[in-house]
Amino acid sequence: MSDTPISVVVVDDHPLFRRGVVELLNDSEEMTVIAEYDNAEALLDNIENTYPDILLLDMQMPGKSGLGVLKQLREHDNQLKIIIITACNEQDKLLEALRYGANGYLQKDTPPDEILSQLMSVLHGNVAMNAGAVTSLASHLRENKDDENNPSSAILSHMTERERETLFYIAKGLNNKLIARELGISDGTVKVYVKSLLRKVNLHSRLELAAWAHRNLSAELLDKEV
């Protein structure tokens, strides 16, 4: 790992929560907070001068919302790693964040160690997700499913055995490195399978893919030991 700490900008209008996250990141060996803001406008005014490796962005703030900031930034920047962090459980907001290009969606009650590991995971090309986010998205998909427009059995039948195995491990929350270890293949090969799965299922992120798997794979398969 590089000796240079991973730079993070934190945007949250709740002082106590923001202070806790800043202390958590600064106390870690890998990360340092280079700026913190209590509103979206301050972030947008200073983003060019304090451009981070990761932007940790509150969903709900007075004035411009986190989703509004995400959408605005993505209009000209697809490289910045943006993770939405929220106390909100609204399923449509989760789906909206993914469609706008969020690299992750974490609940504010996520344990501190998990927040750190999820941020590191994003830097390795994964989507930050915890059980709460996957459950919310899976519930949203179940509530809005349309069997005629989402022929899941046909999609599954067109997956190779390796793709189905990869999908299973994604549903279990494993990142590419761990999936590669389980299947005895390289990280690069796993990336190829993930891209193929996203194309076949017509989704845009690992989080959506995990939720799709929870909806469409049998309970017996999902409950087996990994």
PDB file of C-alpha atoms in Angstrom:
ATOM      1  CA  MET A   1       0.000   0.000   0.000  1.00  0.00           C
ATOM      2  CA  SER A   2       1.205   3.536  -0.696  1.00  0.00           C
ATOM      3  CA  ASP A   3       2.609   5.577   2.184  1.00  0.00           C
ATOM      4  CA  THR A   4       0.306   8.409   1.118  1.00  0.00           C
ATOM      5  CA  PRO A   5      -2.982   8.276   3.087  1.00  0.00           C
ATOM      6  CA  ILE A   6      -6.240   7.960   1.170  1.00  0.00           C
ATOM      7  CA  SER A   7      -7.838  11.402   1.114  1.00  0.00           C
ATOM      8  CA  VAL A   8     -11.496  11.744   2.098  1.00  0.00           C
ATOM      9  CA  VAL A   9     -13.938  14.656   2.121  1.00  0.00           C
ATOM     10  CA  VAL A  10     -16.924  14.335   4.476  1.00  0.00           C
ATOM     11  CA  VAL A  11     -20.160  16.250   3.883  1.00  0.00           C
ATOM     12  CA  ASP A  12     -22.848  15.970   6.568  1.00  0.00           C
ATOM     13  CA  ASP A  13     -25.000  18.585   8.275  1.00  0.00           C
ATOM     14  CA  HIS A  14     -25.127  16.730  11.618  1.00  0.00           C
ATOM     15  CA  PRO A  15     -22.089  17.962  13.630  1.00  0.00           C
ATOM     16  CA  LEU A  16     -21.851  15.017  16.022  1.00  0.00           C
ATOM     17  CA  PHE A  17     -22.064  12.382  13.310  1.00  0.00           C
ATOM     18  CA  ARG A  18     -19.650  14.280  11.063  1.00  0.00           C
ATOM     19  CA  ARG A  19     -17.160  14.667  13.903  1.00  0.00           C
ATOM     20  CA  GLY A  20     -17.379  10.955  14.684  1.00  0.00           C
ATOM     21  CA  VAL A  21     -16.745   9.948  11.081  1.00  0.00           C
ATOM     22  CA  VAL A  22     -13.844  12.401  10.739  1.00  0.00           C
ATOM     23  CA  GLU A  23     -12.234  11.033  13.907  1.00  0.00           C
ATOM     24  CA  LEU A  24     -12.776   7.451  12.741  1.00  0.00           C
ATOM     25  CA  LEU A  25     -11.081   8.114   9.394  1.00  0.00           C
ATOM     26  CA  ASN A  26      -8.226  10.188  10.827  1.00  0.00           C
ATOM     27  CA  ASP A  27      -7.526   7.576  13.499  1.00  0.00           C
ATOM     28  CA  SER A  28      -7.178   4.858  10.847  1.00  0.00           C
ATOM     29  CA  GLU A  29      -3.771   4.162   9.337  1.00  0.00           C
ATOM     30  CA  GLU A  30      -5.007   4.333   5.752  1.00  0.00           C
ATOM     31  CA  MET A  31      -7.140   7.480   5.527  1.00  0.00           C
ATOM     32  CA  THR A  32      -7.103  11.180   6.253  1.00  0.00           C
ATOM     33  CA  VAL A  33      -9.893  13.754   6.016  1.00  0.00           C
ATOM     34  CA  ILE A  34      -8.714  16.720   3.941  1.00  0.00           C
ATOM     35  CA  ALA A  35     -11.948  18.717   4.291  1.00  0.00           C
ATOM     36  CA  GLU A  36     -15.347  18.557   5.958  1.00  0.00           C
ATOM     37  CA  TYR A  37     -18.485  20.528   5.160  1.00  0.00           C
ATOM     38  CA  ASP A  38     -21.943  20.857   6.642  1.00  0.00           C
ATOM     39  CA  ASN A  39     -23.694  21.672   3.365  1.00  0.00           C
ATOM     40  CA  ALA A  40     -23.542  20.840  -0.323  1.00  0.00           C
ATOM     41  CA  GLU A  41     -22.894  24.364  -1.537  1.00  0.00           C
ATOM     42  CA  ALA A  42     -19.646  24.608   0.447  1.00  0.00           C
ATOM     43  CA  LEU A  43     -18.487  21.335  -1.051  1.00  0.00           C
ATOM     44  CA  LEU A  44     -19.246  22.428  -4.613  1.00  0.00           C
ATOM     45  CA  ASP A  45     -17.480  25.762  -4.070  1.00  0.00           C
ATOM     46  CA  ASN A  46     -14.308  24.010  -2.901  1.00  0.00           C
ATOM     47  CA  ILE A  47     -14.246  20.606  -4.645  1.00  0.00           C
ATOM     48  CA  GLU A  48     -11.549  21.622  -7.133  1.00  0.00           C
ATOM     49  CA  ASN A  49      -9.225  22.728  -4.336  1.00  0.00           C
ATOM     50  CA  THR A  50      -9.947  19.764  -2.064  1.00  0.00           C
ATOM     51  CA  TYR A  51     -10.415  16.949  -4.592  1.00  0.00           C
ATOM     52  CA  PRO A  52     -10.348  13.667  -2.631  1.00  0.00           C
ATOM     53  CA  ASP A  53      -9.932   9.979  -3.361  1.00  0.00           C
ATOM     54  CA  ILE A  54     -13.325   9.394  -1.716  1.00  0.00           C
ATOM     55  CA  LEU A  55     -16.298  11.704  -1.139  1.00  0.00           C
ATOM     56  CA  LEU A  56     -18.522  10.615   1.756  1.00  0.00           C
ATOM     57  CA  LEU A  57     -21.827  12.384   1.150  1.00  0.00           C
ATOM     58  CA  ASP A  58     -24.902  12.676   3.362  1.00  0.00           C
ATOM     59  CA  MET A  59     -28.158  11.935   1.561  1.00  0.00           C
ATOM     60  CA  GLN A  60     -30.387  14.488   3.284  1.00  0.00           C
ATOM     61  CA  MET A  61     -29.180  18.034   3.926  1.00  0.00           C
ATOM     62  CA  PRO A  62     -30.783  21.471   3.950  1.00  0.00           C
ATOM     63  CA  GLY A  63     -30.569  23.124   0.542  1.00  0.00           C
ATOM     64  CA  LYS A  64     -29.146  20.859  -2.144  1.00  0.00           C
ATOM     65  CA  SER A  65     -29.472  17.187  -1.249  1.00  0.00           C
ATOM     66  CA  GLY A  66     -26.777  14.560  -1.495  1.00  0.00           C
ATOM     67  CA  LEU A  67     -28.528  13.113  -4.547  1.00  0.00           C
ATOM     68  CA  GLY A  68     -28.514  16.544  -6.165  1.00  0.00           C
ATOM     69  CA  VAL A  69     -24.775  16.856  -5.561  1.00  0.00           C
ATOM     70  CA  LEU A  70     -24.174  13.336  -6.870  1.00  0.00           C
ATOM     71  CA  LYS A  71     -26.098  14.039 -10.057  1.00  0.00           C
ATOM     72  CA  GLN A  72     -24.321  17.375 -10.592  1.00  0.00           C
ATOM     73  CA  LEU A  73     -20.846  15.929 -10.071  1.00  0.00           C
ATOM     74  CA  ARG A  74     -21.510  12.946 -12.325  1.00  0.00           C
ATOM     75  CA  GLU A  75     -22.385  15.253 -15.222  1.00  0.00           C
ATOM     76  CA  HIS A  76     -18.674  15.917 -15.696  1.00  0.00           C
ATOM     77  CA  ASP A  77     -16.810  13.512 -13.408  1.00  0.00           C
ATOM     78  CA  ASN A  78     -17.099   9.725 -13.520  1.00  0.00           C
ATOM     79  CA  GLN A  79     -13.836   9.037 -11.691  1.00  0.00           C
ATOM     80  CA  LEU A  80     -14.489  10.425  -8.220  1.00  0.00           C
ATOM     81  CA  LYS A  81     -15.498   7.721  -5.741  1.00  0.00           C
ATOM     82  CA  ILE A  82     -18.749   8.922  -4.164  1.00  0.00           C
ATOM     83  CA  ILE A  83     -20.392   7.044  -1.301  1.00  0.00           C
ATOM     84  CA  ILE A  84     -23.810   8.053  -0.026  1.00  0.00           C
ATOM     85  CA  ILE A  85     -24.255   7.665   3.723  1.00  0.00           C
ATOM     86  CA  THR A  86     -27.725   8.041   5.161  1.00  0.00           C
ATOM     87  CA  ALA A  87     -30.164   7.374   7.976  1.00  0.00           C
ATOM     88  CA  CYS A  88     -32.895   7.086   5.349  1.00  0.00           C
ATOM     89  CA  ASN A  89     -34.432   3.720   4.472  1.00  0.00           C
ATOM     90  CA  GLU A  90     -36.405   4.899   1.435  1.00  0.00           C
ATOM     91  CA  GLN A  91     -35.916   2.282  -1.270  1.00  0.00           C
ATOM     92  CA  ASP A  92     -36.490   4.677  -4.152  1.00  0.00           C
ATOM     93  CA  LYS A  93     -33.665   6.916  -2.888  1.00  0.00           C
ATOM     94  CA  LEU A  94     -31.293   3.952  -2.871  1.00  0.00           C
ATOM     95  CA  LEU A  95     -32.191   3.064  -6.444  1.00  0.00           C
ATOM     96  CA  GLU A  96     -31.894   6.705  -7.482  1.00  0.00           C
ATOM     97  CA  ALA A  97     -28.401   6.944  -5.987  1.00  0.00           C
ATOM     98  CA  LEU A  98     -27.274   3.888  -7.943  1.00  0.00           C
ATOM     99  CA  ARG A  99     -28.723   5.220 -11.177  1.00  0.00           C
ATOM    100  CA  TYR A 100     -26.909   8.525 -10.680  1.00  0.00           C
ATOM    101  CA  GLY A 101     -23.626   6.641 -10.299  1.00  0.00           C
ATOM    102  CA  ALA A 102     -22.966   6.287  -6.575  1.00  0.00           C
ATOM    103  CA  ASN A 103     -20.069   3.956  -5.720  1.00  0.00           C
ATOM    104  CA  GLY A 104     -21.778   2.921  -2.530  1.00  0.00           C
ATOM    105  CA  TYR A 105     -24.718   3.367  -0.195  1.00  0.00           C
ATOM    106  CA  LEU A 106     -24.206   2.899   3.547  1.00  0.00           C
ATOM    107  CA  GLN A 107     -26.552   3.298   6.480  1.00  0.00           C
ATOM    108  CA  LYS A 108     -25.385   5.625   9.251  1.00  0.00           C
ATOM    109  CA  ASP A 109     -25.645   2.813  11.795  1.00  0.00           C
ATOM    110  CA  THR A 110     -23.005   0.808   9.907  1.00  0.00           C
ATOM    111  CA  PRO A 111     -20.336  -0.358  12.410  1.00  0.00           C
ATOM    112  CA  PRO A 112     -17.146   1.762  12.291  1.00  0.00           C
ATOM    113  CA  ASP A 113     -14.882  -1.101  11.193  1.00  0.00           C
ATOM    114  CA  GLU A 114     -17.284  -1.908   8.371  1.00  0.00           C
ATOM    115  CA  ILE A 115     -17.325   1.712   7.189  1.00  0.00           C
ATOM    116  CA  LEU A 116     -13.530   1.579   6.884  1.00  0.00           C
ATOM    117  CA  SER A 117     -13.542  -1.758   5.054  1.00  0.00           C
ATOM    118  CA  GLN A 118     -16.300  -0.622   2.685  1.00  0.00           C
ATOM    119  CA  LEU A 119     -14.397   2.546   1.770  1.00  0.00           C
ATOM    120  CA  MET A 120     -11.288   0.484   1.052  1.00  0.00           C
ATOM    121  CA  SER A 121     -13.392  -1.884  -1.038  1.00  0.00           C
ATOM    122  CA  VAL A 122     -14.566   0.984  -3.240  1.00  0.00           C
ATOM    123  CA  LEU A 123     -10.966   1.897  -4.037  1.00  0.00           C
ATOM    124  CA  HIS A 124     -10.528  -1.652  -5.346  1.00  0.00           C
ATOM    125  CA  GLY A 125     -13.389  -1.226  -7.786  1.00  0.00           C
ATOM    126  CA  ASN A 126     -16.221  -2.643  -5.703  1.00  0.00           C
ATOM    127  CA  VAL A 127     -19.511  -1.072  -4.635  1.00  0.00           C
ATOM    128  CA  ALA A 128     -19.798  -0.281  -0.927  1.00  0.00           C
ATOM    129  CA  MET A 129     -22.825  -2.085   0.402  1.00  0.00           C
ATOM    130  CA  ASN A 130     -23.966  -3.426   3.714  1.00  0.00           C
ATOM    131  CA  ALA A 131     -26.736  -5.845   4.543  1.00  0.00           C
ATOM    132  CA  GLY A 132     -29.234  -3.030   5.051  1.00  0.00           C
ATOM    133  CA  ALA A 133     -28.671  -1.643   1.564  1.00  0.00           C
ATOM    134  CA  VAL A 134     -28.911  -5.051  -0.112  1.00  0.00           C
ATOM    135  CA  THR A 135     -32.090  -5.888   1.813  1.00  0.00           C
ATOM    136  CA  SER A 136     -33.695  -2.559   0.893  1.00  0.00           C
ATOM    137  CA  LEU A 137     -32.888  -2.941  -2.778  1.00  0.00           C
ATOM    138  CA  ALA A 138     -34.023  -6.552  -2.868  1.00  0.00           C
ATOM    139  CA  SER A 139     -37.314  -5.520  -1.254  1.00  0.00           C
ATOM    140  CA  HIS A 140     -37.739  -2.737  -3.812  1.00  0.00           C
ATOM    141  CA  LEU A 141     -37.197  -5.147  -6.684  1.00  0.00           C
ATOM    142  CA  ARG A 142     -39.631  -7.671  -5.243  1.00  0.00           C
ATOM    143  CA  GLU A 143     -42.312  -5.027  -4.804  1.00  0.00           C
ATOM    144  CA  ASN A 144     -41.871  -3.749  -8.342  1.00  0.00           C
ATOM    145  CA  LYS A 145     -41.226  -6.962 -10.213  1.00  0.00           C
ATOM    146  CA  ASP A 146     -42.887  -7.611 -13.547  1.00  0.00           C
ATOM    147  CA  ASP A 147     -42.409 -11.174 -14.723  1.00  0.00           C
ATOM    148  CA  GLU A 148     -43.088 -10.352 -18.361  1.00  0.00           C
ATOM    149  CA  ASN A 149     -40.452  -7.603 -18.443  1.00  0.00           C
ATOM    150  CA  ASN A 150     -37.981  -9.444 -16.204  1.00  0.00           C
ATOM    151  CA  PRO A 151     -37.747 -13.072 -17.393  1.00  0.00           C
ATOM    152  CA  SER A 152     -35.302 -14.114 -14.694  1.00  0.00           C
ATOM    153  CA  SER A 153     -35.364 -17.818 -15.524  1.00  0.00           C
ATOM    154  CA  ALA A 154     -34.391 -17.085 -19.123  1.00  0.00           C
ATOM    155  CA  ILE A 155     -31.588 -14.782 -17.973  1.00  0.00           C
ATOM    156  CA  LEU A 156     -30.255 -17.421 -15.581  1.00  0.00           C
ATOM    157  CA  SER A 157     -30.347 -20.049 -18.326  1.00  0.00           C
ATOM    158  CA  HIS A 158     -28.067 -17.882 -20.473  1.00  0.00           C
ATOM    159  CA  MET A 159     -25.431 -17.587 -17.749  1.00  0.00           C
ATOM    160  CA  THR A 160     -22.440 -19.886 -17.776  1.00  0.00           C
ATOM    161  CA  GLU A 161     -21.752 -22.041 -14.742  1.00  0.00           C
ATOM    162  CA  ARG A 162     -18.892 -19.737 -13.715  1.00  0.00           C
ATOM    163  CA  GLU A 163     -21.132 -16.672 -14.052  1.00  0.00           C
ATOM    164  CA  ARG A 164     -23.772 -18.281 -11.824  1.00  0.00           C
ATOM    165  CA  GLU A 165     -21.095 -19.133  -9.252  1.00  0.00           C
ATOM    166  CA  THR A 166     -19.815 -15.556  -9.376  1.00  0.00           C
ATOM    167  CA  LEU A 167     -23.370 -14.255  -8.957  1.00  0.00           C
ATOM    168  CA  PHE A 168     -23.817 -16.474  -5.912  1.00  0.00           C
ATOM    169  CA  TYR A 169     -20.706 -15.068  -4.227  1.00  0.00           C
ATOM    170  CA  ILE A 170     -21.688 -11.484  -5.100  1.00  0.00           C
ATOM    171  CA  ALA A 171     -25.011 -12.144  -3.365  1.00  0.00           C
ATOM    172  CA  LYS A 172     -23.015 -13.297  -0.335  1.00  0.00           C
ATOM    173  CA  GLY A 173     -21.181  -9.963  -0.297  1.00  0.00           C
ATOM    174  CA  LEU A 174     -17.740 -11.183  -1.387  1.00  0.00           C
ATOM    175  CA  ASN A 175     -15.473  -8.799  -3.311  1.00  0.00           C
ATOM    176  CA  ASN A 176     -13.554  -9.782  -6.444  1.00  0.00           C
ATOM    177  CA  LYS A 177     -10.433 -10.897  -4.576  1.00  0.00           C
ATOM    178  CA  LEU A 178     -12.400 -13.251  -2.323  1.00  0.00           C
ATOM    179  CA  ILE A 179     -14.463 -14.585  -5.228  1.00  0.00           C
ATOM    180  CA  ALA A 180     -11.251 -15.276  -7.145  1.00  0.00           C
ATOM    181  CA  ARG A 181      -9.913 -17.198  -4.159  1.00  0.00           C
ATOM    182  CA  GLU A 182     -13.098 -19.269  -3.848  1.00  0.00           C
ATOM    183  CA  LEU A 183     -13.162 -20.146  -7.556  1.00  0.00           C
ATOM    184  CA  GLY A 184      -9.418 -20.571  -7.986  1.00  0.00           C
ATOM    185  CA  ILE A 185      -9.201 -17.945 -10.730  1.00  0.00           C
ATOM    186  CA  SER A 186      -7.634 -14.500 -11.157  1.00  0.00           C
ATOM    187  CA  ASP A 187      -9.167 -11.192 -10.078  1.00  0.00           C
ATOM    188  CA  GLY A 188      -9.178 -10.131 -13.738  1.00  0.00           C
ATOM    189  CA  THR A 189     -11.261 -13.144 -14.733  1.00  0.00           C
ATOM    190  CA  VAL A 190     -13.776 -12.336 -11.991  1.00  0.00           C
ATOM    191  CA  LYS A 191     -14.045  -8.780 -13.367  1.00  0.00           C
ATOM    192  CA  VAL A 192     -14.866 -10.223 -16.791  1.00  0.00           C
ATOM    193  CA  TYR A 193     -17.629 -12.376 -15.269  1.00  0.00           C
ATOM    194  CA  VAL A 194     -19.046  -9.419 -13.336  1.00  0.00           C
ATOM    195  CA  LYS A 195     -19.172  -7.242 -16.470  1.00  0.00           C
ATOM    196  CA  SER A 196     -20.873 -10.056 -18.364  1.00  0.00           C
ATOM    197  CA  LEU A 197     -23.439 -10.528 -15.582  1.00  0.00           C
ATOM    198  CA  LEU A 198     -24.255  -6.811 -15.499  1.00  0.00           C
ATOM    199  CA  ARG A 199     -24.780  -6.847 -19.260  1.00  0.00           C
ATOM    200  CA  LYS A 200     -26.985  -9.968 -19.239  1.00  0.00           C
ATOM    201  CA  VAL A 201     -29.155  -8.751 -16.351  1.00  0.00           C
ATOM    202  CA  ASN A 202     -29.161  -5.160 -17.673  1.00  0.00           C
ATOM    203  CA  LEU A 203     -28.035  -3.619 -14.393  1.00  0.00           C
ATOM    204  CA  HIS A 204     -25.382  -1.044 -13.561  1.00  0.00           C
ATOM    205  CA  SER A 205     -23.788  -1.960 -10.240  1.00  0.00           C
ATOM    206  CA  ARG A 206     -22.767  -4.869  -8.016  1.00  0.00           C
ATOM    207  CA  LEU A 207     -25.297  -3.738  -5.422  1.00  0.00           C
ATOM    208  CA  GLU A 208     -28.161  -4.056  -7.908  1.00  0.00           C
ATOM    209  CA  LEU A 209     -26.721  -7.402  -9.022  1.00  0.00           C
ATOM    210  CA  ALA A 210     -26.615  -8.698  -5.440  1.00  0.00           C
ATOM    211  CA  ALA A 211     -30.224  -7.665  -4.874  1.00  0.00           C
ATOM    212  CA  TRP A 212     -31.258  -9.276  -8.173  1.00  0.00           C
ATOM    213  CA  ALA A 213     -29.617 -12.503  -7.037  1.00  0.00           C
ATOM    214  CA  HIS A 214     -31.466 -12.416  -3.704  1.00  0.00           C
ATOM    215  CA  ARG A 215     -34.705 -12.038  -5.614  1.00  0.00           C
ATOM    216  CA  ASN A 216     -34.107 -14.689  -8.266  1.00  0.00           C
ATOM    217  CA  LEU A 217     -31.814 -17.358  -6.844  1.00  0.00           C
ATOM    218  CA  SER A 218     -33.443 -20.070  -4.791  1.00  0.00           C
ATOM    219  CA  ALA A 219     -33.334 -19.778  -0.998  1.00  0.00           C
ATOM    220  CA  GLU A 220     -31.675 -23.209  -0.839  1.00  0.00           C
ATOM    221  CA  LEU A 221     -28.814 -21.968  -3.032  1.00  0.00           C
ATOM    222  CA  LEU A 222     -28.339 -18.706  -1.145  1.00  0.00           C
ATOM    223  CA  ASP A 223     -28.368 -20.453   2.243  1.00  0.00           C
ATOM    224  CA  LYS A 224     -25.651 -22.980   1.416  1.00  0.00           C
ATOM    225  CA  GLU A 225     -22.228 -22.552   2.998  1.00  0.00           C
ATOM    226  CA  VAL A 226     -19.551 -20.632   1.123  1.00  0.00           C
TER     227      VAL A 226
END
